[in-house]
Amino acid sequence: MQTDNRVDPPETAGELETLTGFLDYFRDTVVMKASGLTDAQGAKQLLPSITTVSGLVRHLADVERFWFQGRIDGQSDVRTRWSDEDPDGEFRVSDEDSLAGIIADYESACAGSRAVLLNYALEDRCRGGEGRQTVRWVLVHMIEETGRHCGHLDILRELLDGSTGD
């Protein structure tokens, strides 16, 4: 597993800095948990489902784009690997998929999310999704989503090579 370069969320900060601090901590945890594995390890199915390290990272890249570009910013051409025909499409990994490329795509998606967020306040309504959510709601949801999948990655990593830690 790569060296822990994560920055702890701020203990005394405003709401936006606190929320983005926790989300960035979890984003860095995703990269830390996935790094250092081979492509084969990243794609290895250890559970009676298609859940893999590579699939989880691709899923998180897709949800970053969906929620920040599609929902907050209202962009209509956001690419996701899931569809009505294949709701688990982002979890499907082939021999041509490299874990390093998947991680790089996730980091790119996170950078795009940070760029979108610069244009909005927490109380702003999302431009997509008929404005049902606020930016605050999306940030809290993404903390929950990313944190939950960090737990999955933690378990998969321990099963793959015995690495443990938060």
mmCIF file of C-alpha atoms in Angstrom:
data_model
loop_
_atom_site.group_PDB
_atom_site.id
_atom_site.type_symbol
_atom_site.label_atom_id
_atom_site.label_comp_id
_atom_site.label_asym_id
_atom_site.label_seq_id
_atom_site.Cartn_x
_atom_site.Cartn_y
_atom_site.Cartn_z
ATOM 1 C CA MET A 1 0.000 0.000 0.000
ATOM 2 C CA GLN A 2 1.299 3.489 -0.804
ATOM 3 C CA THR A 3 2.541 5.807 1.912
ATOM 4 C CA ASP A 4 -0.186 7.572 3.856
ATOM 5 C CA ASN A 5 -0.115 11.141 2.518
ATOM 6 C CA ARG A 6 -3.675 11.942 3.547
ATOM 7 C CA VAL A 7 -4.430 15.271 5.197
ATOM 8 C CA ASP A 8 -6.708 15.037 8.214
ATOM 9 C CA PRO A 9 -9.943 17.024 7.933
ATOM 10 C CA PRO A 10 -9.778 20.358 9.770
ATOM 11 C CA GLU A 11 -10.937 20.296 13.365
ATOM 12 C CA THR A 12 -11.867 23.993 13.456
ATOM 13 C CA ALA A 13 -13.145 25.331 10.167
ATOM 14 C CA GLY A 14 -16.275 26.540 8.474
ATOM 15 C CA GLU A 15 -18.881 24.157 7.139
ATOM 16 C CA LEU A 16 -17.604 24.050 3.550
ATOM 17 C CA GLU A 17 -14.009 23.444 4.599
ATOM 18 C CA THR A 18 -15.098 20.738 7.048
ATOM 19 C CA LEU A 19 -17.242 18.911 4.489
ATOM 20 C CA THR A 20 -14.650 19.103 1.710
ATOM 21 C CA GLY A 21 -11.919 18.142 4.186
ATOM 22 C CA PHE A 22 -13.717 14.916 5.085
ATOM 23 C CA LEU A 23 -14.527 14.140 1.446
ATOM 24 C CA ASP A 24 -10.924 14.726 0.367
ATOM 25 C CA TYR A 25 -9.700 12.512 3.220
ATOM 26 C CA PHE A 26 -11.911 9.678 1.985
ATOM 27 C CA ARG A 27 -10.892 10.307 -1.642
ATOM 28 C CA ASP A 28 -7.247 9.995 -0.622
ATOM 29 C CA THR A 29 -8.109 6.816 1.301
ATOM 30 C CA VAL A 30 -9.577 5.294 -1.875
ATOM 31 C CA VAL A 31 -6.327 5.969 -3.736
ATOM 32 C CA MET A 32 -4.208 4.705 -0.845
ATOM 33 C CA LYS A 33 -6.209 1.454 -0.543
ATOM 34 C CA ALA A 34 -6.118 0.738 -4.290
ATOM 35 C CA SER A 35 -2.484 1.689 -4.917
ATOM 36 C CA GLY A 36 0.247 -0.915 -4.998
ATOM 37 C CA LEU A 37 -1.924 -3.766 -6.230
ATOM 38 C CA THR A 38 -1.399 -5.480 -9.558
ATOM 39 C CA ASP A 39 -4.036 -5.242 -12.268
ATOM 40 C CA ALA A 40 -4.966 -8.854 -11.543
ATOM 41 C CA GLN A 41 -5.381 -8.162 -7.822
ATOM 42 C CA GLY A 42 -7.472 -5.072 -8.546
ATOM 43 C CA ALA A 43 -9.794 -7.112 -10.767
ATOM 44 C CA LYS A 44 -9.946 -10.197 -8.537
ATOM 45 C CA GLN A 45 -13.434 -11.160 -7.378
ATOM 46 C CA LEU A 46 -13.267 -12.200 -3.731
ATOM 47 C CA LEU A 47 -16.979 -11.976 -3.014
ATOM 48 C CA PRO A 48 -20.027 -13.687 -4.517
ATOM 49 C CA SER A 49 -20.634 -10.500 -6.516
ATOM 50 C CA ILE A 50 -18.775 -8.494 -9.148
ATOM 51 C CA THR A 51 -17.341 -6.175 -6.470
ATOM 52 C CA THR A 52 -13.595 -5.672 -6.934
ATOM 53 C CA VAL A 53 -11.088 -2.984 -6.001
ATOM 54 C CA SER A 54 -10.946 -1.800 -9.622
ATOM 55 C CA GLY A 55 -14.723 -1.839 -9.940
ATOM 56 C CA LEU A 56 -15.213 0.167 -6.748
ATOM 57 C CA VAL A 57 -12.746 2.833 -7.868
ATOM 58 C CA ARG A 58 -14.454 3.064 -11.290
ATOM 59 C CA HIS A 59 -17.837 3.298 -9.564
ATOM 60 C CA LEU A 60 -16.579 6.168 -7.415
ATOM 61 C CA ALA A 61 -15.203 7.979 -10.483
ATOM 62 C CA ASP A 62 -18.609 7.691 -12.128
ATOM 63 C CA VAL A 63 -20.512 8.939 -9.078
ATOM 64 C CA GLU A 64 -18.107 11.891 -8.728
ATOM 65 C CA ARG A 65 -18.917 12.933 -12.297
ATOM 66 C CA PHE A 66 -22.624 12.189 -11.955
ATOM 67 C CA TRP A 67 -23.137 14.222 -8.781
ATOM 68 C CA PHE A 68 -20.784 17.142 -9.344
ATOM 69 C CA GLN A 69 -20.854 17.642 -13.111
ATOM 70 C CA GLY A 70 -24.300 16.229 -13.819
ATOM 71 C CA ARG A 71 -26.303 17.109 -10.742
ATOM 72 C CA ILE A 72 -24.646 20.207 -9.249
ATOM 73 C CA ASP A 73 -23.519 21.790 -12.530
ATOM 74 C CA GLY A 74 -26.374 20.466 -14.676
ATOM 75 C CA GLN A 75 -24.156 19.153 -17.463
ATOM 76 C CA SER A 76 -26.139 16.805 -19.719
ATOM 77 C CA ASP A 77 -23.274 14.922 -21.376
ATOM 78 C CA VAL A 78 -21.760 13.302 -18.276
ATOM 79 C CA ARG A 79 -20.348 9.854 -19.041
ATOM 80 C CA THR A 80 -21.093 6.956 -16.702
ATOM 81 C CA ARG A 81 -20.439 3.290 -17.247
ATOM 82 C CA TRP A 82 -23.811 2.233 -15.815
ATOM 83 C CA SER A 83 -26.981 2.223 -17.879
ATOM 84 C CA ASP A 84 -30.526 0.921 -17.776
ATOM 85 C CA GLU A 85 -29.317 -2.109 -19.731
ATOM 86 C CA ASP A 86 -26.302 -2.659 -17.437
ATOM 87 C CA PRO A 87 -26.846 -1.004 -14.035
ATOM 88 C CA ASP A 88 -23.530 -2.460 -12.768
ATOM 89 C CA GLY A 89 -21.491 -1.522 -15.841
ATOM 90 C CA GLU A 90 -18.886 0.428 -13.898
ATOM 91 C CA PHE A 91 -18.052 -2.664 -11.857
ATOM 92 C CA ARG A 92 -17.230 -4.754 -14.925
ATOM 93 C CA VAL A 93 -13.460 -4.882 -15.386
ATOM 94 C CA SER A 94 -11.657 -6.519 -18.309
ATOM 95 C CA ASP A 95 -8.075 -7.672 -18.850
ATOM 96 C CA GLU A 96 -7.486 -4.452 -20.814
ATOM 97 C CA ASP A 97 -8.242 -2.263 -17.766
ATOM 98 C CA SER A 98 -5.195 -1.213 -15.758
ATOM 99 C CA LEU A 99 -5.620 -0.364 -12.100
ATOM 100 C CA ALA A 100 -3.228 2.584 -12.512
ATOM 101 C CA GLY A 101 -5.435 3.948 -15.305
ATOM 102 C CA ILE A 102 -8.559 3.443 -13.196
ATOM 103 C CA ILE A 103 -6.969 5.290 -10.267
ATOM 104 C CA ALA A 104 -5.835 8.120 -12.567
ATOM 105 C CA ASP A 105 -9.378 8.413 -13.941
ATOM 106 C CA TYR A 106 -10.738 8.602 -10.379
ATOM 107 C CA GLU A 107 -8.243 11.318 -9.454
ATOM 108 C CA SER A 108 -9.247 13.230 -12.591
ATOM 109 C CA ALA A 109 -12.929 12.920 -11.687
ATOM 110 C CA CYS A 110 -12.204 14.235 -8.173
ATOM 111 C CA ALA A 111 -10.260 17.189 -9.587
ATOM 112 C CA GLY A 112 -13.227 17.942 -11.846
ATOM 113 C CA SER A 113 -15.553 17.810 -8.846
ATOM 114 C CA ARG A 114 -13.378 20.262 -6.932
ATOM 115 C CA ALA A 115 -13.415 22.625 -9.932
ATOM 116 C CA VAL A 116 -17.219 22.499 -10.168
ATOM 117 C CA LEU A 117 -17.592 23.151 -6.453
ATOM 118 C CA LEU A 118 -15.656 26.434 -6.734
ATOM 119 C CA ASN A 119 -18.661 27.940 -8.544
ATOM 120 C CA TYR A 120 -21.307 27.145 -5.939
ATOM 121 C CA ALA A 121 -22.314 27.817 -2.348
ATOM 122 C CA LEU A 122 -23.598 25.116 -0.010
ATOM 123 C CA GLU A 123 -27.177 26.405 -0.086
ATOM 124 C CA ASP A 124 -27.324 26.600 -3.890
ATOM 125 C CA ARG A 125 -29.805 24.289 -5.574
ATOM 126 C CA CYS A 126 -28.357 21.812 -8.022
ATOM 127 C CA ARG A 127 -28.871 22.694 -11.674
ATOM 128 C CA GLY A 128 -29.544 19.079 -12.595
ATOM 129 C CA GLY A 129 -32.111 16.682 -11.164
ATOM 130 C CA GLU A 130 -34.834 19.322 -11.248
ATOM 131 C CA GLY A 131 -33.046 21.165 -8.436
ATOM 132 C CA ARG A 132 -34.219 18.689 -5.803
ATOM 133 C CA GLN A 133 -30.938 18.731 -3.872
ATOM 134 C CA THR A 134 -28.626 21.437 -2.609
ATOM 135 C CA VAL A 135 -24.856 21.447 -2.970
ATOM 136 C CA ARG A 136 -24.671 20.733 0.780
ATOM 137 C CA TRP A 137 -26.780 17.594 0.319
ATOM 138 C CA VAL A 138 -24.503 16.364 -2.491
ATOM 139 C CA LEU A 139 -21.391 16.884 -0.371
ATOM 140 C CA VAL A 140 -22.872 14.991 2.569
ATOM 141 C CA HIS A 141 -24.042 12.220 0.236
ATOM 142 C CA MET A 142 -20.577 11.937 -1.336
ATOM 143 C CA ILE A 143 -18.950 11.714 2.105
ATOM 144 C CA GLU A 144 -21.316 8.846 2.905
ATOM 145 C CA GLU A 145 -20.849 7.149 -0.466
ATOM 146 C CA THR A 146 -17.067 7.423 -0.513
ATOM 147 C CA GLY A 147 -16.685 6.519 3.167
ATOM 148 C CA ARG A 148 -18.870 3.433 2.764
ATOM 149 C CA HIS A 149 -16.810 2.225 -0.172
ATOM 150 C CA CYS A 150 -13.572 2.916 1.726
ATOM 151 C CA GLY A 151 -14.770 0.247 4.144
ATOM 152 C CA HIS A 152 -15.312 -2.160 1.269
ATOM 153 C CA LEU A 153 -11.842 -1.367 -0.099
ATOM 154 C CA ASP A 154 -10.329 -1.901 3.346
ATOM 155 C CA ILE A 155 -11.783 -5.405 3.559
ATOM 156 C CA LEU A 156 -10.857 -6.307 -0.031
ATOM 157 C CA ARG A 157 -7.302 -5.069 0.464
ATOM 158 C CA GLU A 158 -6.868 -7.154 3.601
ATOM 159 C CA LEU A 159 -8.172 -10.234 1.783
ATOM 160 C CA LEU A 160 -5.855 -9.597 -1.176
ATOM 161 C CA ASP A 161 -2.541 -9.021 0.567
ATOM 162 C CA GLY A 162 -3.093 -8.711 4.309
ATOM 163 C CA SER A 163 -2.662 -4.919 4.373
ATOM 164 C CA THR A 164 -4.643 -3.312 7.161
ATOM 165 C CA GLY A 165 -5.113 0.193 8.472
ATOM 166 C CA ASP A 166 -7.472 3.070 8.092
#
